[in-house]
PDB file of C-alpha atoms in Angstrom:
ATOM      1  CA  UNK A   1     132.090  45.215  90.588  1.00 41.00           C
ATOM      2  CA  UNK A   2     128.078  45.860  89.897  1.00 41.00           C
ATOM      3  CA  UNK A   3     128.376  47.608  93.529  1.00 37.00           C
ATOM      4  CA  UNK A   4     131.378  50.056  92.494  1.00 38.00           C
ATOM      5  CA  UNK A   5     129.520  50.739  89.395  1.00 38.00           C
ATOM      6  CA  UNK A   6     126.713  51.687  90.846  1.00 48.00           C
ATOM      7  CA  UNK A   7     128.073  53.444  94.213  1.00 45.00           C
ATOM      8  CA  UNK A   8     130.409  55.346  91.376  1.00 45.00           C
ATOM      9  CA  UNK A   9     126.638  56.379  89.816  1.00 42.00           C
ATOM     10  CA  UNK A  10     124.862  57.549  92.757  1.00 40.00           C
ATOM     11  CA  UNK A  11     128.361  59.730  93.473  1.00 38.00           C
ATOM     12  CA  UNK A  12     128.313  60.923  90.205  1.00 36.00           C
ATOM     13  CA  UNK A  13     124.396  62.067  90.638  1.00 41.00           C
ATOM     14  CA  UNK A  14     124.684  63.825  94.157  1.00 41.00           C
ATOM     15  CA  UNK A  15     127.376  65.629  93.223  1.00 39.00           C
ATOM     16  CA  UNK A  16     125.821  67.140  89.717  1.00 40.00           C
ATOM     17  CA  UNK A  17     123.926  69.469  90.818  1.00 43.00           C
ATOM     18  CA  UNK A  18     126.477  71.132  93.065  1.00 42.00           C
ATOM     19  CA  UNK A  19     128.768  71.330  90.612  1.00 39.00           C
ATOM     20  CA  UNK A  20     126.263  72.813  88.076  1.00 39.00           C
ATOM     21  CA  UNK A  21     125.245  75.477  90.883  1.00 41.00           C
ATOM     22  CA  UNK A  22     129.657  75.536  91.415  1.00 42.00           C
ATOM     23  CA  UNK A  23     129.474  76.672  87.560  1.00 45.00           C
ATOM     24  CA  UNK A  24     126.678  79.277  87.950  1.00 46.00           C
ATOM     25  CA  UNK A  25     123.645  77.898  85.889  1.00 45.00           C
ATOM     26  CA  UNK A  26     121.276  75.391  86.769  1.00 41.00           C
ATOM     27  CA  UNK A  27     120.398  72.450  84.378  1.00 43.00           C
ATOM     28  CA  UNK A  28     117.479  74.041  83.324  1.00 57.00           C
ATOM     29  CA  UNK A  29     117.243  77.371  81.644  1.00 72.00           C
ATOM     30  CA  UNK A  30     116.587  80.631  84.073  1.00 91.00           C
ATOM     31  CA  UNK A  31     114.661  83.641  83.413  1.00 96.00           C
ATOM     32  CA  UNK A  32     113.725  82.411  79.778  1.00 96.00           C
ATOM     33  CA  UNK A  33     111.171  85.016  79.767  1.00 97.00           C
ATOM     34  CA  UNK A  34     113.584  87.299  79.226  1.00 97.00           C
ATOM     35  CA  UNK A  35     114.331  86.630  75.698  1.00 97.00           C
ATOM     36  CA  UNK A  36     117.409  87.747  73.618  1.00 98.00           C
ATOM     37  CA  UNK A  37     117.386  91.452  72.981  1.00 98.00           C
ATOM     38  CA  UNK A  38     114.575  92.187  75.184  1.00 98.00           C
ATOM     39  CA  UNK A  39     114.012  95.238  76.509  1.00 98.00           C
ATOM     40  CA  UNK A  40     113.752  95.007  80.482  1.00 98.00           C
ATOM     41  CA  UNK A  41     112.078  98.482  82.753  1.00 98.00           C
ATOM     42  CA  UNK A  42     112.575  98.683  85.968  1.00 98.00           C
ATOM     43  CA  UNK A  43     109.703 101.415  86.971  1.00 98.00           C
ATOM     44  CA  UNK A  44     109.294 103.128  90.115  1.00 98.00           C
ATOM     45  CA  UNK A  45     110.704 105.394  93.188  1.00 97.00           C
ATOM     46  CA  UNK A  46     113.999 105.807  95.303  1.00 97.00           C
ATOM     47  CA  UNK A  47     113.704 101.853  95.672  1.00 98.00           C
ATOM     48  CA  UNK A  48     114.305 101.227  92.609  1.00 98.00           C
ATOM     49  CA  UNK A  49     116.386 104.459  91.564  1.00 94.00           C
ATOM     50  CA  UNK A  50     119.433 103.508  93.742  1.00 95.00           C
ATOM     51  CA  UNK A  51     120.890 106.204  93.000  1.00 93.00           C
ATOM     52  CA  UNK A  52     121.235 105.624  89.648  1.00 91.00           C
ATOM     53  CA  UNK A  53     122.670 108.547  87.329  1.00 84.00           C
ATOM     54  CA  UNK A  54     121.300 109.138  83.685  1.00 85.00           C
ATOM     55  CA  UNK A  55     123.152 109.161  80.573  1.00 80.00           C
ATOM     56  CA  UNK A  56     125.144 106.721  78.556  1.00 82.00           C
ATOM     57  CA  UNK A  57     127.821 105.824  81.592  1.00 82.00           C
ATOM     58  CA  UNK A  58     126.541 102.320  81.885  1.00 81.00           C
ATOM     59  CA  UNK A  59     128.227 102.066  85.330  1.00 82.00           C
ATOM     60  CA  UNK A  60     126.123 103.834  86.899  1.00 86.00           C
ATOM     61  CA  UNK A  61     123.169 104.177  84.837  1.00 87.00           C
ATOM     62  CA  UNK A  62     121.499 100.935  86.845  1.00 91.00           C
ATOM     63  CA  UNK A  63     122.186 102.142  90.185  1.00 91.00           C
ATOM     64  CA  UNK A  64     122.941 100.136  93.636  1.00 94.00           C
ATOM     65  CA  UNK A  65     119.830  98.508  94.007  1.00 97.00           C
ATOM     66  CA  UNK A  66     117.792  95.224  93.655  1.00 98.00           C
ATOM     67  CA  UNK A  67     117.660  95.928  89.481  1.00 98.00           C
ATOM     68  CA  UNK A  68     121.391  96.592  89.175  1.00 97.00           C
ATOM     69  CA  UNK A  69     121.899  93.030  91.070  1.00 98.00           C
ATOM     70  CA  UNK A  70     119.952  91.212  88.405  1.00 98.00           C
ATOM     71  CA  UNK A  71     121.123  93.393  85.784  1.00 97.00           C
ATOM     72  CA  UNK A  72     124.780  91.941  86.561  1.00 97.00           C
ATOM     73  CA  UNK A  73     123.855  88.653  87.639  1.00 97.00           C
ATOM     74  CA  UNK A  74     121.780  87.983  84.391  1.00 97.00           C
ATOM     75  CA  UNK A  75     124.303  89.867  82.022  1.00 97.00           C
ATOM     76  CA  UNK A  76     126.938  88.001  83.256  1.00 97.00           C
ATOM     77  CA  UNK A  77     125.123  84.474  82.631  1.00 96.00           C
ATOM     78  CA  UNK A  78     123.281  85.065  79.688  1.00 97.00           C
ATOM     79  CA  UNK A  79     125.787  87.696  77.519  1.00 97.00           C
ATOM     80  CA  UNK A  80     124.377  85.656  74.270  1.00 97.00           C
ATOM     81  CA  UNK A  81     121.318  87.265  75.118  1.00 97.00           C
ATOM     82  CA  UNK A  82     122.304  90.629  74.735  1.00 98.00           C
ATOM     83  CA  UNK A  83     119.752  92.094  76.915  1.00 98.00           C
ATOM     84  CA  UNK A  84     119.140  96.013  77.869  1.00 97.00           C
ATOM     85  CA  UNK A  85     118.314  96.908  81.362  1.00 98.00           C
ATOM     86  CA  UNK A  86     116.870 100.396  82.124  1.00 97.00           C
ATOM     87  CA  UNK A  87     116.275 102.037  85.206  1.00 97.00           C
ATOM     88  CA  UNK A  88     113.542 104.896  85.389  1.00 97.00           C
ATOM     89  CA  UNK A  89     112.904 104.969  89.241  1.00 97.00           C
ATOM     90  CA  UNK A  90     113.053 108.243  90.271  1.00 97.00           C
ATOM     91  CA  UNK A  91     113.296 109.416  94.622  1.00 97.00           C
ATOM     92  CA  UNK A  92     110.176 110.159  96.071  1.00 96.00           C
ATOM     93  CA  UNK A  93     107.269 109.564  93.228  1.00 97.00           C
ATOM     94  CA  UNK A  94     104.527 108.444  93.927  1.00 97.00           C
ATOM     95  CA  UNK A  95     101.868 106.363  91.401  1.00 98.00           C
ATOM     96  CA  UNK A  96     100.933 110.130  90.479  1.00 97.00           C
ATOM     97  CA  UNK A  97     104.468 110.987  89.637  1.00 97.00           C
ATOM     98  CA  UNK A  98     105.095 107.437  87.040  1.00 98.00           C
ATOM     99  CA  UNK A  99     101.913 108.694  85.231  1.00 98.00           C
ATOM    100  CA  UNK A 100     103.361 112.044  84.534  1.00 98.00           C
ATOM    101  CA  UNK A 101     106.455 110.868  82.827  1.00 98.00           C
ATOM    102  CA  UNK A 102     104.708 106.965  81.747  1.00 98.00           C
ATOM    103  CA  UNK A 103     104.884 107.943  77.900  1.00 98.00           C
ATOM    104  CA  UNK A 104     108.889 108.852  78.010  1.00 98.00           C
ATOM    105  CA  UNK A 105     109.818 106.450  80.430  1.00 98.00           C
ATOM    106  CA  UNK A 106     107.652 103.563  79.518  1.00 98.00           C
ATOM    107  CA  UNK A 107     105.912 103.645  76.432  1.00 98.00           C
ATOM    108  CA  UNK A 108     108.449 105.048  74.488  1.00 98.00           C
ATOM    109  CA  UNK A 109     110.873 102.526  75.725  1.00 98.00           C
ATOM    110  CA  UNK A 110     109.152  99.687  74.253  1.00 98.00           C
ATOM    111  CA  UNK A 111     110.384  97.174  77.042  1.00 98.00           C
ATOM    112  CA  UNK A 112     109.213  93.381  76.434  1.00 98.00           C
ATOM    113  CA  UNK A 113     109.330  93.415  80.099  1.00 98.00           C
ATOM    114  CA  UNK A 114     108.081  95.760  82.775  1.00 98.00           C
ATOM    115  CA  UNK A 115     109.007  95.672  86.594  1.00 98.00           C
ATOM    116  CA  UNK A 116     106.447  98.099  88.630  1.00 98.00           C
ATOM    117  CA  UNK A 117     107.415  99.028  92.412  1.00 98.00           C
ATOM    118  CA  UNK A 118     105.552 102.166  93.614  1.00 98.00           C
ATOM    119  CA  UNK A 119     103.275 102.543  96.804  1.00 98.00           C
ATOM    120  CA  UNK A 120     105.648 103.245  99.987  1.00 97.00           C
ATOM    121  CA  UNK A 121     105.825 107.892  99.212  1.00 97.00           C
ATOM    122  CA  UNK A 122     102.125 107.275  98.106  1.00 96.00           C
ATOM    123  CA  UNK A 123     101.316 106.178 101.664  1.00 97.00           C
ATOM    124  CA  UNK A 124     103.296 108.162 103.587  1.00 96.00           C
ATOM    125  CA  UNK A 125     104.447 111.253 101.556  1.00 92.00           C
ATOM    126  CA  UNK A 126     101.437 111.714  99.127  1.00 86.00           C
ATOM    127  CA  UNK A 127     100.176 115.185  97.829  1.00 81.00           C
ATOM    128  CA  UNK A 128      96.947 114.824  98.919  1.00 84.00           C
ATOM    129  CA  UNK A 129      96.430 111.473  96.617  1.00 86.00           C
ATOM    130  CA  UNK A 130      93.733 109.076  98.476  1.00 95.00           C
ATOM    131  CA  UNK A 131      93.994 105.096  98.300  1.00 96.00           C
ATOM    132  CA  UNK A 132      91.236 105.255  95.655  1.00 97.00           C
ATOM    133  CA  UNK A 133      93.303 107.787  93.309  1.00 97.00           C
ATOM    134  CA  UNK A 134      96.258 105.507  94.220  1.00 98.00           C
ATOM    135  CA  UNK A 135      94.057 102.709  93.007  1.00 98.00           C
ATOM    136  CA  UNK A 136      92.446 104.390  89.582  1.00 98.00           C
ATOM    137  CA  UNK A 137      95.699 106.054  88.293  1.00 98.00           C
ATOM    138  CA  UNK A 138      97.661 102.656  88.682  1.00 98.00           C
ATOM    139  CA  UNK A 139      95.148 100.486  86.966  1.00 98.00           C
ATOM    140  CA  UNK A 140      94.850 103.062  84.069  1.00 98.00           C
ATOM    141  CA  UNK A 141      99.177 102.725  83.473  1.00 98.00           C
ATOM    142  CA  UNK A 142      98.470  98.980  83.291  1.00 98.00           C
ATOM    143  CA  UNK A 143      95.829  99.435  81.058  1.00 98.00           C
ATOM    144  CA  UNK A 144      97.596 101.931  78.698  1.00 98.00           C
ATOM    145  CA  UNK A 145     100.462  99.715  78.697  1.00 98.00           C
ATOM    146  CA  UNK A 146      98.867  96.911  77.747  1.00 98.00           C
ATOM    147  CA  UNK A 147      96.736  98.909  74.994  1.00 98.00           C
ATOM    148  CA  UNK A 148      99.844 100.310  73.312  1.00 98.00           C
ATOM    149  CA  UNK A 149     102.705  97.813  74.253  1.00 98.00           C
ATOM    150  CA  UNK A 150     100.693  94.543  72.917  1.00 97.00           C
ATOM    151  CA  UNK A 151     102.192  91.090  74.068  1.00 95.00           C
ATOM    152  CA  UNK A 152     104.204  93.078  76.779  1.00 98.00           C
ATOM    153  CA  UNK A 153     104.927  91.115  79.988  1.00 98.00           C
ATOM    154  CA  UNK A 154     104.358  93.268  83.469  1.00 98.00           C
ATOM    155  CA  UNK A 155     105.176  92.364  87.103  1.00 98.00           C
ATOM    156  CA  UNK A 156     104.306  94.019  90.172  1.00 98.00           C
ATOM    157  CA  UNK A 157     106.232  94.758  93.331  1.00 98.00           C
ATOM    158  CA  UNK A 158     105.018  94.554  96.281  1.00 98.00           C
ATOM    159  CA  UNK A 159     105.276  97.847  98.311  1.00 98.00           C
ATOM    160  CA  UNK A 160     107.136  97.239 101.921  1.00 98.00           C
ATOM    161  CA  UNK A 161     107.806  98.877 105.228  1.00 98.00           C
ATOM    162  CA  UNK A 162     110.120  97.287 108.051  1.00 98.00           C
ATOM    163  CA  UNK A 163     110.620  98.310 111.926  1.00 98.00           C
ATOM    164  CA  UNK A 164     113.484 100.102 111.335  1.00 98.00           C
ATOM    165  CA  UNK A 165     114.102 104.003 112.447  1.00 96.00           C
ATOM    166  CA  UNK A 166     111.175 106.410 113.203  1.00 96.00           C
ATOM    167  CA  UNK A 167     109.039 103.426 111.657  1.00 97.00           C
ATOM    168  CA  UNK A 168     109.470 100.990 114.753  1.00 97.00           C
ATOM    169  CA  UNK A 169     107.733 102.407 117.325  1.00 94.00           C
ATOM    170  CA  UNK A 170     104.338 102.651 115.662  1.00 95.00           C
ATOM    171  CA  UNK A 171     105.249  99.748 113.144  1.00 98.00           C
ATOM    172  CA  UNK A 172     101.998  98.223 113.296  1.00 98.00           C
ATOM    173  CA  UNK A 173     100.082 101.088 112.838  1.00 98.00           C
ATOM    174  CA  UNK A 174     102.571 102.127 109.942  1.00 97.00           C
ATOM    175  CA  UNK A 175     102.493  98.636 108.498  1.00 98.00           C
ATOM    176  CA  UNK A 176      98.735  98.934 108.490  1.00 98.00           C
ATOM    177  CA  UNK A 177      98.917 101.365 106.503  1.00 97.00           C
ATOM    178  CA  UNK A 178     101.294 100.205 103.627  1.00 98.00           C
ATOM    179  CA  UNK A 179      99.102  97.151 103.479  1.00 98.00           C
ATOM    180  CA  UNK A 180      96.089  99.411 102.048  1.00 98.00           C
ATOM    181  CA  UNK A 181      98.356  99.759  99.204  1.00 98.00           C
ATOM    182  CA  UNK A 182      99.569  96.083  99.224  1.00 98.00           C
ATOM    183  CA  UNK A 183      96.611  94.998  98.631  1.00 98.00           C
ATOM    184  CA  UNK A 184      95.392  97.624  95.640  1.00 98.00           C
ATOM    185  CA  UNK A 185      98.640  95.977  94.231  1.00 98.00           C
ATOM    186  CA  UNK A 186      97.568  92.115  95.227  1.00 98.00           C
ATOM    187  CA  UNK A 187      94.002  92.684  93.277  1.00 98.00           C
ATOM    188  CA  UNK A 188      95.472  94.738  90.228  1.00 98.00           C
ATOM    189  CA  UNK A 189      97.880  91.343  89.727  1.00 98.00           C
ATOM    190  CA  UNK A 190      94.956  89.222  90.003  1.00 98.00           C
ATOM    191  CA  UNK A 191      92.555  91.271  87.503  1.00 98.00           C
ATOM    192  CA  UNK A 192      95.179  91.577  84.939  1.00 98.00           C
ATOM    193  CA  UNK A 193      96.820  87.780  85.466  1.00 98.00           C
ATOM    194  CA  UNK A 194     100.091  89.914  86.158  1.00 98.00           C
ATOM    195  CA  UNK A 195     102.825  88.274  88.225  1.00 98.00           C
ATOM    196  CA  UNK A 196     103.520  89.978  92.189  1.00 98.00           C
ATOM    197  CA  UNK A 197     106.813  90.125  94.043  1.00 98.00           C
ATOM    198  CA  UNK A 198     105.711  89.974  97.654  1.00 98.00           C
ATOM    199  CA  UNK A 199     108.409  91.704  98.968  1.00 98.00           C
ATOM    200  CA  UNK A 200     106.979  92.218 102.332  1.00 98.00           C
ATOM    201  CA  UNK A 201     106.406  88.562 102.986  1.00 98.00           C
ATOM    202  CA  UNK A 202     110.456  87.799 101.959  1.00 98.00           C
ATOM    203  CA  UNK A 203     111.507  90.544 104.386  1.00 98.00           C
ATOM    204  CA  UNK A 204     108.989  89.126 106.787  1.00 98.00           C
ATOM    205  CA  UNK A 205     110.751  85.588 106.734  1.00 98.00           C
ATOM    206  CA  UNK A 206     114.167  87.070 106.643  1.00 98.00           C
ATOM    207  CA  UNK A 207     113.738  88.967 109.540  1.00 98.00           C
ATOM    208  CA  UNK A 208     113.569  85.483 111.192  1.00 98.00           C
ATOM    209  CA  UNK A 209     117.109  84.987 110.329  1.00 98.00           C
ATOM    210  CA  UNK A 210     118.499  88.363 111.009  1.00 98.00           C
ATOM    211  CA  UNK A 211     117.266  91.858 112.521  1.00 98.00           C
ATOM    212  CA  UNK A 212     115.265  94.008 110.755  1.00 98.00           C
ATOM    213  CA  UNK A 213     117.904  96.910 110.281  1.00 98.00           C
ATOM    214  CA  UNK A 214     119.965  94.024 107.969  1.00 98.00           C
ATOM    215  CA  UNK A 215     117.500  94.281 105.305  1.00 98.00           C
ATOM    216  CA  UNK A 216     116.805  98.491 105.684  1.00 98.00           C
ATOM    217  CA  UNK A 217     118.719 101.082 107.044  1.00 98.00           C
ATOM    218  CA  UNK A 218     115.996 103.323 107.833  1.00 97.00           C
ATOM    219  CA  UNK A 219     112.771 100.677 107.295  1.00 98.00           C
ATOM    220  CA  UNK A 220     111.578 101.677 103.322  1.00 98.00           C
ATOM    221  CA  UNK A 221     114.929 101.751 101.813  1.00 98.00           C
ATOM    222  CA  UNK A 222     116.787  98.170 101.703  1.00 98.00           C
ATOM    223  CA  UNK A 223     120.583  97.841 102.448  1.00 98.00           C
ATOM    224  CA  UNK A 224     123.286  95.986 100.333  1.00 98.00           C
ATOM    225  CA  UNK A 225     121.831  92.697 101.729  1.00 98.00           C
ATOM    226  CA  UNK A 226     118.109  94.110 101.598  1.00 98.00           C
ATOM    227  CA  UNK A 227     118.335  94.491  97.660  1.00 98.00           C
ATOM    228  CA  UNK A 228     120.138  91.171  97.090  1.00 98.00           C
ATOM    229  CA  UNK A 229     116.567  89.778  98.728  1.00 98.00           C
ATOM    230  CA  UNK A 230     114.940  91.280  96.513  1.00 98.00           C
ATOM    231  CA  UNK A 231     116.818  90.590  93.306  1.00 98.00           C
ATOM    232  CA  UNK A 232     116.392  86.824  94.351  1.00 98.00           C
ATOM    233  CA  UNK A 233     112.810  87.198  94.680  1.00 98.00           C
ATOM    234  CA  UNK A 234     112.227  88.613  91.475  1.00 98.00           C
ATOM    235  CA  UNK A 235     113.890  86.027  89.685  1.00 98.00           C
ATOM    236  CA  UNK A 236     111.971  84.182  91.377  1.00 98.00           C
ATOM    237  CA  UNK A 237     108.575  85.589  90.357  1.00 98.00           C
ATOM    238  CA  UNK A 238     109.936  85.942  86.823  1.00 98.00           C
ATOM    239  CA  UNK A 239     110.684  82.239  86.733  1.00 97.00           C
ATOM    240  CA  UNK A 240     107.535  81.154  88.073  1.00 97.00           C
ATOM    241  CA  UNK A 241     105.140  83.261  86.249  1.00 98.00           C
ATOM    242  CA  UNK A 242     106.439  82.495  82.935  1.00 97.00           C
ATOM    243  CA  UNK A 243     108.301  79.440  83.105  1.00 96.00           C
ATOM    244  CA  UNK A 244     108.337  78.532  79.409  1.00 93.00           C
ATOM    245  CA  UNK A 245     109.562  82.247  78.322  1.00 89.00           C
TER     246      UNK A 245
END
C-alpha cells in the first residue's frame, strides 16, 4: 500500500507542472514587475510600430509585432491587473527621431515601464548621424527619463540584422556594422543597471533550428514567428531583471 501511495505521489508531482503550463500560468507569478495599472511604452522604429494605427481603436492601436504579442498574452493572463500598453514606434526613426518627439511620446506618458528598441535605420539609413551622436543623444533620453520619470523601470533592445534579402551577401560586413550600435546599447545597460534584450543572440540560436528568412522576411524586420521570439525574450528579460516586481 506504502508503494501505491507513494508511486500515486511522484504521479501526482510530474504531472503538476504540465498541467499548470496546460492552464496557462506557472506556479510562480510572471512579469510581477509589471504591476496593476502600470503604464507599459513600447519605444522605437518600424520594429516595434508593426503597423500599428493611432487613435482609440484598440485593435489596432498595438500593431502586429513583438509588443502586441505580449500585450495579448499578458492581458489575457493578468486582466486583474488592468494594465495599458502603448505603442509609439514609428517606421524609419532613428535615435535622432525618438528625441524629437521623447516629451509627447514618453514623458508625457508617464509609463512605469519603458521598452527601448532603436539602432537598425541609425546604422544603415541615418541622416548623417555618426556612432558617437548615436551614442550621446541615446544616453541623454535615458538620462532625462530617469530625471523626470523617478522610480521608472527601462529596458533596452538589442538592435538586430539577419542574412536575409540584399543583407546576405555582405552579412558579415553588414552585421559588423549593427554591432557598433549593439554594443553603444550593451554599455548604456551596464552604466545605468538597465536590463538588455539581446535579440541578436535569440535570432542567432534560432537560426540553428530554422533558416534565417523564418525569423525576417527581408533581414531587419521579423515575421509572424520572428516577433513571437522576441515577445518570449522580453518576458524573459523582464522576469529576470526584476524578479520580485
Amino acid at each position: 500500500m506504502r508503494w501505491l501511495m507513494d508511486g500515486h505521489a511522484l504521479l501526482l508531482a510530474a504531472l503538476l507542472p504540465a498541467a499548470l503550463l496546460a492552464g496557462g500560468k506557472a506556479a510562480a507569478e510572471d512579469l510581477p514587475a509589471l504591476r496593476p495599472n502600470g503604464v507599459i511604452v513600447f519605444q522605437g522604429d518600424s520594429i516595434t510600430e508593426g503597423g500599428r494605427q493611432p487613435g482609440d481603436d484598440l485593435n489596432h492601436t498595438m500593431g502586429q509585432d513583438y509588443d502586441y504579442i505580449i500585450a495579448a498574452q499578458v492581458g489575457a493572463d493578468y486582466p486583474e491587473r488592468d494594465l495599458t500598453f502603448l505603442n509609439r514606434g514609428i517606421s524609419g526613426n532613428t535615435v535622432t527621431d525618438l528625441a524629437a518627439r521623447w516629451q509627447a511620446d514618453v514623458i508625457a506618458l508617464k509609463p512605469d515601464l519603458l521598452s527601448i528598441l532603436v539602432g537598425v535605420n541609425d546604422t544603415f539609413f541615418s541622416k548623417g548621424e555618426t556612432l558617437e551622436a548615436y551614442a550621446q543623444t541615446y544616453e541623454r533620453l535615458i538620462q532625462e527619463t530617469r530625471a523626470k520619470l523617478p522610480g521608472i523601470k527601462i529596458i533596452l533592445g538589442q538592435p538586430f540584422l539577419l542574412p536575409v534579402g540584399t543583407y546576405k551577401a555582405e552579412y558579415p560586413a553588414k552585421l559588423a556594422q549593427v554591432r557598433q550600435r549593439q554594443a553603444v546599447v550593451e554599455r548604456l545597460a551596464a552604466q545605468y543597471h538597465l536590463p538588455l534584450v539581446r535579440y541578436q543572440e535569440a535570432f542567432d540560436a534560432a537560426c540553428g533550428k530554422a533558416p534565417a528568412d523564418h525569423w525576417s522576411w527581408d533581414g531587419v524586420h521579423p515575421t509572424y514567428a520572428g516577433h513571437g521570439l522576441m515577445a518570449r525574450e522580453w518576458r524573459r528579460a523582464v522576469n529576470a531583471a526584476w524578479p520580485q516586481g
